[in-house]
mmCIF file of C-alpha atoms in Angstrom:
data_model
loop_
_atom_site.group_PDB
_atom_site.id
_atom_site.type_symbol
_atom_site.label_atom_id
_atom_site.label_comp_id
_atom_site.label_asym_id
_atom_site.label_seq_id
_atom_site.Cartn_x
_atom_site.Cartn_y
_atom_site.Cartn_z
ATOM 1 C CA UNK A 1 138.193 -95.321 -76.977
ATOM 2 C CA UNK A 2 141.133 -96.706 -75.068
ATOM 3 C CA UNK A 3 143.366 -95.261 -72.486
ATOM 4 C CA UNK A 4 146.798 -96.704 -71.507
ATOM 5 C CA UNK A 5 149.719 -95.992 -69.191
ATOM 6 C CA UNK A 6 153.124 -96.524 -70.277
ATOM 7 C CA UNK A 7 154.207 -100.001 -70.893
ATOM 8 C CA UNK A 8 156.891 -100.537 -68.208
ATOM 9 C CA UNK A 9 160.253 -101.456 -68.739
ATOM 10 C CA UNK A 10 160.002 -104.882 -66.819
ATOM 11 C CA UNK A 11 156.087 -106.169 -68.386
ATOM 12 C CA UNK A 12 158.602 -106.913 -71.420
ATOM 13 C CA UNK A 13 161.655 -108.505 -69.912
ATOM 14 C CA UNK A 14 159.863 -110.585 -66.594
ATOM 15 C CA UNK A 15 156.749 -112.890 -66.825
ATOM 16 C CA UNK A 16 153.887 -111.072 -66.093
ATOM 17 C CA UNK A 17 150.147 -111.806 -65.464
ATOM 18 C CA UNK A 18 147.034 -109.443 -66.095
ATOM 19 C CA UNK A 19 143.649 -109.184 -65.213
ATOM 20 C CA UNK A 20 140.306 -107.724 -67.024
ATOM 21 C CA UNK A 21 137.062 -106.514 -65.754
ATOM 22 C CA UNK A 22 134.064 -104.237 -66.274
ATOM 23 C CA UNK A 23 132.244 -101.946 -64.693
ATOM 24 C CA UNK A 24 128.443 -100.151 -66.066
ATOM 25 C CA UNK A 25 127.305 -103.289 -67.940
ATOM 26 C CA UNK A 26 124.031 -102.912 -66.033
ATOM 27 C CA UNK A 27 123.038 -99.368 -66.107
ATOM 28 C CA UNK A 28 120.665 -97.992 -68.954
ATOM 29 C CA UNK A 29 122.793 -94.905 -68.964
ATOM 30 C CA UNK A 30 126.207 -94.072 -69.879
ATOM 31 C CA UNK A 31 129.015 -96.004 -70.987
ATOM 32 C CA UNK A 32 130.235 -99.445 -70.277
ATOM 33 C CA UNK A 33 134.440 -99.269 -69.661
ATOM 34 C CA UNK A 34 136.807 -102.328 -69.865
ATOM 35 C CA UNK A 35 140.032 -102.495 -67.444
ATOM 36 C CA UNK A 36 142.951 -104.203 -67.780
ATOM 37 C CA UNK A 37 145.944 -104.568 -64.847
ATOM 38 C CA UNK A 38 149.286 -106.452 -64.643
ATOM 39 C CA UNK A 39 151.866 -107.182 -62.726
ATOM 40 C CA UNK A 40 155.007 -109.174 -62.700
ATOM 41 C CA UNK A 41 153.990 -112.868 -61.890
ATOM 42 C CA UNK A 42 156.124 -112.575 -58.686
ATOM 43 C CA UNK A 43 153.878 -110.065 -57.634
ATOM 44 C CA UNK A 44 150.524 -112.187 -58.208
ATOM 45 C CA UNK A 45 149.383 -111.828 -54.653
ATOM 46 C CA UNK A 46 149.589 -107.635 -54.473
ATOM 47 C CA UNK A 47 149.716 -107.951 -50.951
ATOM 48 C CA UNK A 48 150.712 -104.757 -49.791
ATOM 49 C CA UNK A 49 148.549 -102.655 -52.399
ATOM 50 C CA UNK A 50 145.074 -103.535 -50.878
ATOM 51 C CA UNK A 51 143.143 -104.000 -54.021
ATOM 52 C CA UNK A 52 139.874 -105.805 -53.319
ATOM 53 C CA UNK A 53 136.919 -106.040 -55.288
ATOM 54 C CA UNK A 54 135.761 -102.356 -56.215
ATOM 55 C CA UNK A 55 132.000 -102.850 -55.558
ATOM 56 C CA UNK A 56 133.286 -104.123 -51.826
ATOM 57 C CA UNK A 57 135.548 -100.194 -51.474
ATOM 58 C CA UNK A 58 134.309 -96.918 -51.328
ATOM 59 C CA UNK A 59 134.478 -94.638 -53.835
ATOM 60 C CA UNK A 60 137.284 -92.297 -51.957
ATOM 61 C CA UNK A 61 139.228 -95.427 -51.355
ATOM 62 C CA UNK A 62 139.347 -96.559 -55.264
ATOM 63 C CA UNK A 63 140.082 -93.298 -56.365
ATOM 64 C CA UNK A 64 142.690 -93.611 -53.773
ATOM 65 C CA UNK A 65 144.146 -96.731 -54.225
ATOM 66 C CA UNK A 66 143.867 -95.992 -58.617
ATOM 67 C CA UNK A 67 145.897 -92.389 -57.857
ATOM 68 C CA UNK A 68 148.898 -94.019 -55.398
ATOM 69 C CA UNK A 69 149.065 -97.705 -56.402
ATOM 70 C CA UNK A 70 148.154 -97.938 -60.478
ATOM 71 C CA UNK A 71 148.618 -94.536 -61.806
ATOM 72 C CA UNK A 72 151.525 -93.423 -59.643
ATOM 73 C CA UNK A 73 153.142 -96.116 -58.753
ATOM 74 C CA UNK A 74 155.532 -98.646 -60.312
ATOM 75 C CA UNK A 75 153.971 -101.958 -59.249
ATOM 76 C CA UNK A 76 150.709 -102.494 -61.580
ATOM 77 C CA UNK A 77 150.141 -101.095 -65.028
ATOM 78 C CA UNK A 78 146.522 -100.315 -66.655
ATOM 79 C CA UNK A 79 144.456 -99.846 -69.403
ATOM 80 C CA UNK A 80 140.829 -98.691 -70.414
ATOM 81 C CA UNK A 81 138.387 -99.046 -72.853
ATOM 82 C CA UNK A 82 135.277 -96.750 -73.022
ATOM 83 C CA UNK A 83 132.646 -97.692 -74.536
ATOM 84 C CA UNK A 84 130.108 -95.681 -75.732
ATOM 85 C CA UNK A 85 126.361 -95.387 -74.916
ATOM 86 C CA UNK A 86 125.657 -95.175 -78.897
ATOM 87 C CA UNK A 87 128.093 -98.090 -79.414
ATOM 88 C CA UNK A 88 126.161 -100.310 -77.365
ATOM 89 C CA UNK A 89 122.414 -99.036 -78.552
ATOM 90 C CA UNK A 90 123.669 -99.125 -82.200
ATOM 91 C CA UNK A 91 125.060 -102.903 -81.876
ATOM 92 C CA UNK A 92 122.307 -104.259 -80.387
ATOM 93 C CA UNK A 93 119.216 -102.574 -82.657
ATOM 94 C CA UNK A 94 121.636 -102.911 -85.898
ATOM 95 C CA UNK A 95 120.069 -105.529 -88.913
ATOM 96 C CA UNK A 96 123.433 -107.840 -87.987
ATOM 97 C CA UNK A 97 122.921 -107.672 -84.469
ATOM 98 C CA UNK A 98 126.266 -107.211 -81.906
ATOM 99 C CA UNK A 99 124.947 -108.484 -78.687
ATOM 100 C CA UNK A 100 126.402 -107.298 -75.563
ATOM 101 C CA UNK A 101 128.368 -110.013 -74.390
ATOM 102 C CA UNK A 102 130.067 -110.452 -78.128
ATOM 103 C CA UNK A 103 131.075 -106.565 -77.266
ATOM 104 C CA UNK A 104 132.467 -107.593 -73.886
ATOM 105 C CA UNK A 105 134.330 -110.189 -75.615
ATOM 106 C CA UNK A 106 135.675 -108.717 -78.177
ATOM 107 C CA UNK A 107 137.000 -105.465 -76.072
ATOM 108 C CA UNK A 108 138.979 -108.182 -73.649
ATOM 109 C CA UNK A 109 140.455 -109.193 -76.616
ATOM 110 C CA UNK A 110 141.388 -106.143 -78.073
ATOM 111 C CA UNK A 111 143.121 -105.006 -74.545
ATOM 112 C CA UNK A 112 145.012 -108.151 -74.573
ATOM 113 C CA UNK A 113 146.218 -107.996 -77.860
ATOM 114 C CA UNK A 114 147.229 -104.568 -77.221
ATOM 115 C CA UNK A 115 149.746 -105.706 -74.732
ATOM 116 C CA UNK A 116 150.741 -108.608 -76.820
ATOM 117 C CA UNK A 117 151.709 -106.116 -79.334
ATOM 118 C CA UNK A 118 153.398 -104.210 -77.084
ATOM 119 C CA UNK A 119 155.863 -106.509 -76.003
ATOM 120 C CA UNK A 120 154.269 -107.867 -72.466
ATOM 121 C CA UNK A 121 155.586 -111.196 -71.440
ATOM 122 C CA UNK A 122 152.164 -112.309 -70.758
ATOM 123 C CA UNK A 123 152.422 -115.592 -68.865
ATOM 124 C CA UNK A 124 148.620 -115.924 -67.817
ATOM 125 C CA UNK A 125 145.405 -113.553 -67.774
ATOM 126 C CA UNK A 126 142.741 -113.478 -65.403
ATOM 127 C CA UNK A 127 139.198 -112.295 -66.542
ATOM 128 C CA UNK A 128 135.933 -112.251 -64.756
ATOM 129 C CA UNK A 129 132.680 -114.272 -66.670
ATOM 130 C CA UNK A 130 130.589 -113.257 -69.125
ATOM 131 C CA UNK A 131 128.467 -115.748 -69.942
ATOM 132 C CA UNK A 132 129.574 -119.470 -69.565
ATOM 133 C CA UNK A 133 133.058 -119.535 -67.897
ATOM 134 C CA UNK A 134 134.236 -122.911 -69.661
ATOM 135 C CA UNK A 135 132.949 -121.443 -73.155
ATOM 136 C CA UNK A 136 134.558 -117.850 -72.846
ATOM 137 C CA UNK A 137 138.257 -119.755 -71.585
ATOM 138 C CA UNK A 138 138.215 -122.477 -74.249
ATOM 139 C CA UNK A 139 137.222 -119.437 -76.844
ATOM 140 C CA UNK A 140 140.283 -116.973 -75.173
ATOM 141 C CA UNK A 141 142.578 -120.170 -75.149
ATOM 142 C CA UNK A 142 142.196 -120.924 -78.259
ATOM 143 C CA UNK A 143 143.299 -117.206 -79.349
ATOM 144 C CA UNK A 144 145.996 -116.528 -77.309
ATOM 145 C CA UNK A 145 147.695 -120.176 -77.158
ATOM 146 C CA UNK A 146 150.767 -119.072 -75.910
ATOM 147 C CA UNK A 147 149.810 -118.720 -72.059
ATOM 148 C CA UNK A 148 147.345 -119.457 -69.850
ATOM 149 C CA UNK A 149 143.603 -118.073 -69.422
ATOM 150 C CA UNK A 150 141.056 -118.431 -66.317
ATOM 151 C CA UNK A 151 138.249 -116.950 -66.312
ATOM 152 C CA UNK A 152 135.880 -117.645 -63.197
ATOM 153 C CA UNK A 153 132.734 -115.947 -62.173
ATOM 154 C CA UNK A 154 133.064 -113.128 -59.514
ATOM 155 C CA UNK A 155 137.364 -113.073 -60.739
ATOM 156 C CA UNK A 156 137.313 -109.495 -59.189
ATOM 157 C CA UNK A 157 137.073 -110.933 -55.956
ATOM 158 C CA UNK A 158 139.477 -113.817 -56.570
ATOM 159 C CA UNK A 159 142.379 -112.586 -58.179
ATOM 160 C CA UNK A 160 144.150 -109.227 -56.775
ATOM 161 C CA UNK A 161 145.187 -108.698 -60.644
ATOM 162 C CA UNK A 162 141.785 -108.345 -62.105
ATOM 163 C CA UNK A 163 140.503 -106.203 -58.865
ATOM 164 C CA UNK A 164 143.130 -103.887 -59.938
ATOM 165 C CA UNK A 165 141.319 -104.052 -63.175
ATOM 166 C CA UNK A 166 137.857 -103.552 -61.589
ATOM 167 C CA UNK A 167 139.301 -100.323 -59.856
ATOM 168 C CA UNK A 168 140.364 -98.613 -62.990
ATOM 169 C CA UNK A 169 137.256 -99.697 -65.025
ATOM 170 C CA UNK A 170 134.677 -98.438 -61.858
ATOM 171 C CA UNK A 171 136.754 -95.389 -61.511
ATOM 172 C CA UNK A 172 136.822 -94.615 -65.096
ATOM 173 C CA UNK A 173 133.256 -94.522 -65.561
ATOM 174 C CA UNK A 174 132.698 -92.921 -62.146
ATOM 175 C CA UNK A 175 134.238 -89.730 -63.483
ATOM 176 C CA UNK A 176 133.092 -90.195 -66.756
ATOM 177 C CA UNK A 177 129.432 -89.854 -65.843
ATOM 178 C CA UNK A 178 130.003 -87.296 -63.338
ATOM 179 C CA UNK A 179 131.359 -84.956 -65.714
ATOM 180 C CA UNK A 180 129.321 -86.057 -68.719
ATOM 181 C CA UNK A 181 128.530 -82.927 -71.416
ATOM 182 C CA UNK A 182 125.729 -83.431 -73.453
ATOM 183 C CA UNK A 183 126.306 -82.757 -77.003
ATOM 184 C CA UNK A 184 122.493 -82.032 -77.429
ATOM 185 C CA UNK A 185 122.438 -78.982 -75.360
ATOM 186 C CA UNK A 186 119.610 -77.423 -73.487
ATOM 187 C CA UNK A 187 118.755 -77.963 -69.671
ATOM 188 C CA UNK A 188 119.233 -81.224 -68.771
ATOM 189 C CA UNK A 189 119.050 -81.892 -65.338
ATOM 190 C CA UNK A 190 121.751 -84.502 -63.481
ATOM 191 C CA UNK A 191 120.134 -86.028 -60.643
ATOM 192 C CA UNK A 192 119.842 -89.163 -62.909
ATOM 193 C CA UNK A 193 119.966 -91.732 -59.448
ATOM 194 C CA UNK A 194 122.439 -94.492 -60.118
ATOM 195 C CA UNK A 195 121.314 -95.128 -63.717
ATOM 196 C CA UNK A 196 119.844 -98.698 -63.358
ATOM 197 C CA UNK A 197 116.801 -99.555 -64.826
ATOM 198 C CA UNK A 198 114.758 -100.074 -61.734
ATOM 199 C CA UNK A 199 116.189 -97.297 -59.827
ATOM 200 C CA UNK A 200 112.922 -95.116 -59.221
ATOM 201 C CA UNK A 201 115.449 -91.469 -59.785
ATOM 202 C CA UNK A 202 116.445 -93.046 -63.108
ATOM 203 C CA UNK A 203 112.985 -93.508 -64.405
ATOM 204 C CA UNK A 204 111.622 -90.577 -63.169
ATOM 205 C CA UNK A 205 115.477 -88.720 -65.157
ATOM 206 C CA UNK A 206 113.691 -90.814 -68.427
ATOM 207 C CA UNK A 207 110.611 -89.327 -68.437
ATOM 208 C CA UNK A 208 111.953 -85.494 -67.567
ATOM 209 C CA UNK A 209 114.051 -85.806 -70.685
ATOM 210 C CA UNK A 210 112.528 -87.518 -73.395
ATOM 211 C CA UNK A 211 111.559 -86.356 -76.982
ATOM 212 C CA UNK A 212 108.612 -87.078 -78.334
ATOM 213 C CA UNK A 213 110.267 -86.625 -82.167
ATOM 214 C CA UNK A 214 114.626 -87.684 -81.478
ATOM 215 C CA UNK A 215 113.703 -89.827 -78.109
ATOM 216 C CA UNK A 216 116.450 -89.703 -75.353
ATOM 217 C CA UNK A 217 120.331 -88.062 -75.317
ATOM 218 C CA UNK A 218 122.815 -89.875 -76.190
ATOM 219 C CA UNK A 219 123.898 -90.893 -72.764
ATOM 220 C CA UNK A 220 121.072 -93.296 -72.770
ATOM 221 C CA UNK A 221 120.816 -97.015 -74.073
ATOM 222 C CA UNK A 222 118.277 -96.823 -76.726
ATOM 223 C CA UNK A 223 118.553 -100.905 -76.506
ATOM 224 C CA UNK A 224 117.736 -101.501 -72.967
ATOM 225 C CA UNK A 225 114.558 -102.657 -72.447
ATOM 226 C CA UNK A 226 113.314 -99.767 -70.086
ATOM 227 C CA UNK A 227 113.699 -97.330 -72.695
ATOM 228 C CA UNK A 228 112.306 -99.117 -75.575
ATOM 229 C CA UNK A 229 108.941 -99.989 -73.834
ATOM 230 C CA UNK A 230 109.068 -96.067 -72.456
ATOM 231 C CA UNK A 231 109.510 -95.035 -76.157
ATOM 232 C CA UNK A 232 107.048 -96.991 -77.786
ATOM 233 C CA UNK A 233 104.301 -95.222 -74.774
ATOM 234 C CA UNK A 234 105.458 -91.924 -75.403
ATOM 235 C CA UNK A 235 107.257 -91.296 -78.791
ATOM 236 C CA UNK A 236 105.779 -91.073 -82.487
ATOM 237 C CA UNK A 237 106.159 -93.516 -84.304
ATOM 238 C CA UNK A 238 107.145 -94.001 -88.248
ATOM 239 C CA UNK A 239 106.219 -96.118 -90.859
ATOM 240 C CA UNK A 240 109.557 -96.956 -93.003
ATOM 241 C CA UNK A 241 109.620 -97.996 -96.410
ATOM 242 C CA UNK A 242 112.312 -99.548 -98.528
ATOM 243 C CA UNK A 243 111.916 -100.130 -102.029
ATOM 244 C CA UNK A 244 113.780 -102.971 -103.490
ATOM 245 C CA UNK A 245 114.981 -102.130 -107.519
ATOM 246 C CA UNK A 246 113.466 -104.210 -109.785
ATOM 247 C CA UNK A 247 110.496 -105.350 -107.114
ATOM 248 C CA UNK A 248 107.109 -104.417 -105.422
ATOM 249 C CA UNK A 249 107.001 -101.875 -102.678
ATOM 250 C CA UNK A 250 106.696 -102.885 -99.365
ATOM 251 C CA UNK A 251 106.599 -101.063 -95.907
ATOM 252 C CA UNK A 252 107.784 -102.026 -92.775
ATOM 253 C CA UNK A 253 106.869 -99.985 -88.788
ATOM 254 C CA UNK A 254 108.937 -99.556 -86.184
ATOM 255 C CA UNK A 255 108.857 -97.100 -82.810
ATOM 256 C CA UNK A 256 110.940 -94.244 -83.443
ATOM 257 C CA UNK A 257 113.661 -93.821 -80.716
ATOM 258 C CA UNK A 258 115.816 -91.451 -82.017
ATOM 259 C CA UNK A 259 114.730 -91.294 -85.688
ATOM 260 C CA UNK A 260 112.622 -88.015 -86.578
ATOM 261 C CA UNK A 261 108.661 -88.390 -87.008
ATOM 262 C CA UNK A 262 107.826 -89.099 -90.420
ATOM 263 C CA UNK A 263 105.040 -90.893 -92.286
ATOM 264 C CA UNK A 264 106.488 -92.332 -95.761
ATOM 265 C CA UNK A 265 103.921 -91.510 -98.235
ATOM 266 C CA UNK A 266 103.218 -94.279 -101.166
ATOM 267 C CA UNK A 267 104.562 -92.381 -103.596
ATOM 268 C CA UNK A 268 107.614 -90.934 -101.595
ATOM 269 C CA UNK A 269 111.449 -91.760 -102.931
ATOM 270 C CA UNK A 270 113.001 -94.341 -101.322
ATOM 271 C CA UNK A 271 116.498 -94.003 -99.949
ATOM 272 C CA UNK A 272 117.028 -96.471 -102.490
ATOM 273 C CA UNK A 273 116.874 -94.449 -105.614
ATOM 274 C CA UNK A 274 120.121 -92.756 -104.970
ATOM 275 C CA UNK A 275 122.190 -96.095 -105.247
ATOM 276 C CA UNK A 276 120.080 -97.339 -108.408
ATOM 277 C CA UNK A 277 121.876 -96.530 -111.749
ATOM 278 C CA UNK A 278 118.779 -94.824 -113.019
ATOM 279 C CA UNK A 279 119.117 -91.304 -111.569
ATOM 280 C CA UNK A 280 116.228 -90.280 -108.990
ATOM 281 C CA UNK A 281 113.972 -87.180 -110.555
ATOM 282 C CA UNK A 282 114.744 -84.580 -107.633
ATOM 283 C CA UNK A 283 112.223 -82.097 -109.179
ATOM 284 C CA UNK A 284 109.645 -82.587 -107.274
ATOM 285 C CA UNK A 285 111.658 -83.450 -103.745
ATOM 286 C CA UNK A 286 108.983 -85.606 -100.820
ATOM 287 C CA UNK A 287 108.112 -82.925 -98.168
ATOM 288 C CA UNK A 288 107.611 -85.321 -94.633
ATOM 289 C CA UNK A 289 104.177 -84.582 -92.541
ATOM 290 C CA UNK A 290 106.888 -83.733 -89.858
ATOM 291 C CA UNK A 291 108.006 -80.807 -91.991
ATOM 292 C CA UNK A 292 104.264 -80.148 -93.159
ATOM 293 C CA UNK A 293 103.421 -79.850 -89.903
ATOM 294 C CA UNK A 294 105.786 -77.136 -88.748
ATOM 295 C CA UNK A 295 105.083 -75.285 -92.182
ATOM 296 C CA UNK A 296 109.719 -76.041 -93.043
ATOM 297 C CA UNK A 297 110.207 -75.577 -96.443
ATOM 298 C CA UNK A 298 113.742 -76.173 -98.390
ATOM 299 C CA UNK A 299 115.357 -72.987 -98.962
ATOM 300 C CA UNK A 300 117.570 -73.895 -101.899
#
């Protein structure tokens, strides 16, 4: 999902530059977010606004300096991109995978083609690494050929631009985890720690609410490595089968995260049959052990 604030009058009739940064690509909970901040190019240096790298501020003094000198003020515009917990788990465990620095390159290149769009008179852009910094600029360069690109490794701290950016991404995720509802419902506790993977509070969150059957909610990254090795201790797993038309059956396992508990019999239909031309014989429907188990029978 992305956020912007209005497109000022001056981003499309003065040169302007903008910067992009991240915050949450660590954490194996919640959402990753994207900033983006400009400025006119006369402005580069943002001397008087005091934006510094957001890791280096406090949390009262980003919020601060987001409220007076981004949101409010005249000087720097901004943009977000959330990014979803699912949307990362789903990319990276998906048959074509989407790694996690293809995402992070692909989202800086949606926000700057959204100002492009817009109008900006983008002169240069300023981004912060991920992965090679030679690679990432030739690859941006070669998209936007019409003005410059840097990107350099710890850019937050470099360029006031893209700590403006680093403000409104940090910010943005601060709140959004803070106020986080989960869809699942129930009691689930927040004293999650800071939601890194070797954070002790964080492991200890994992194993309070885990699901033996559906795994973790959705504010956790089924991909991270922390979760899949808890998973595959704790959780069923399932056998799944896929039946090829016109071939012999064959079965494949895999730990169930977030899938429900069930053992494919031999004889069971395969998702298959419903895209075959031969209609599937839904007489007889498969009944999983899951539903066995707990005695669930159809009721139409």
């Amino acid at each position: 999902m992305r956020l912007f604030g209005s497109i000022q009058e001056w981003a499309t009739t003065e040169d302007v530059v903008a910067g992009i940064d991240e915050a949450g690509r660590g954490p194996v909970l919640g959402p990753m977010v994207y900033g983006i901040a400009w400025c006119r190019a006369a402005d580069f240096e943002l001397k008087s606004t005091g934006f510094a790298d957001s890791k280096t501020l406090t949390d009262s003094k980003r919020r601060t300096l987001l409220k007076d000198n981004i949101i409010e003020g005249d000087t720097v515009g901004w943009g977000v991109h959330i990014l979803h917990p699912n949307l990362i788990s789903k990319g990276m465990l998906g048959l074509n995978k989407y790694n996690l620095n293809s995402l992070s390159h692909d989202t800086a290149i949606g926000l700057i083609e959204h100002l492009v769009d817009a109008g900006v008179r983008l002169t240069h852009v300023y981004l912060d690494t991920v992965g090679p910094a030679d690679k990432y600029q030739e690859k941006l360069q070669r998209i936007f050929p019409s003005f410059g690109v840097t990107v350099r490794s710890k850019a937050d701290a470099l360029f006031p631009v893209v700590s403006a950016a680093s403000i409104c991404a940090k910010v943005s995720r601060d709140i959004i985890v803070e106020t986080w509802r989960f869809p699942e419902g129930g009691d689930i506790p927040s004293q999650w720690g800071s939601g890194y993977p070797s954070d002790p509070q964080t492991k200890a969150w994992l194993r309070r609410v885990y699901q033996v059957c559906f795994g973790f909610p959705n504010f956790v990254r089924f991909s991270w490595s922390t979760v899949e090795d808890f998973a595959k201790e704790v959780c069923w797993d399932v056998v799944w089968q896929d039946t090829v038309i016109g071939s012999p059956k064959r079965k494949r396992s895999r730990t169930a995260i977030s899938q429900s508990a069930t053992v494919a019999d031999e004889n069971n239909m395969s998702i298959l049959n419903f895209v075959s031309q031969k209609p599937a014989n839904l007489s007889k429907p498969p009944t999983c052990r899951l539903f066995q188990t707990l005695r669930i029978k159809p009721v139409v």
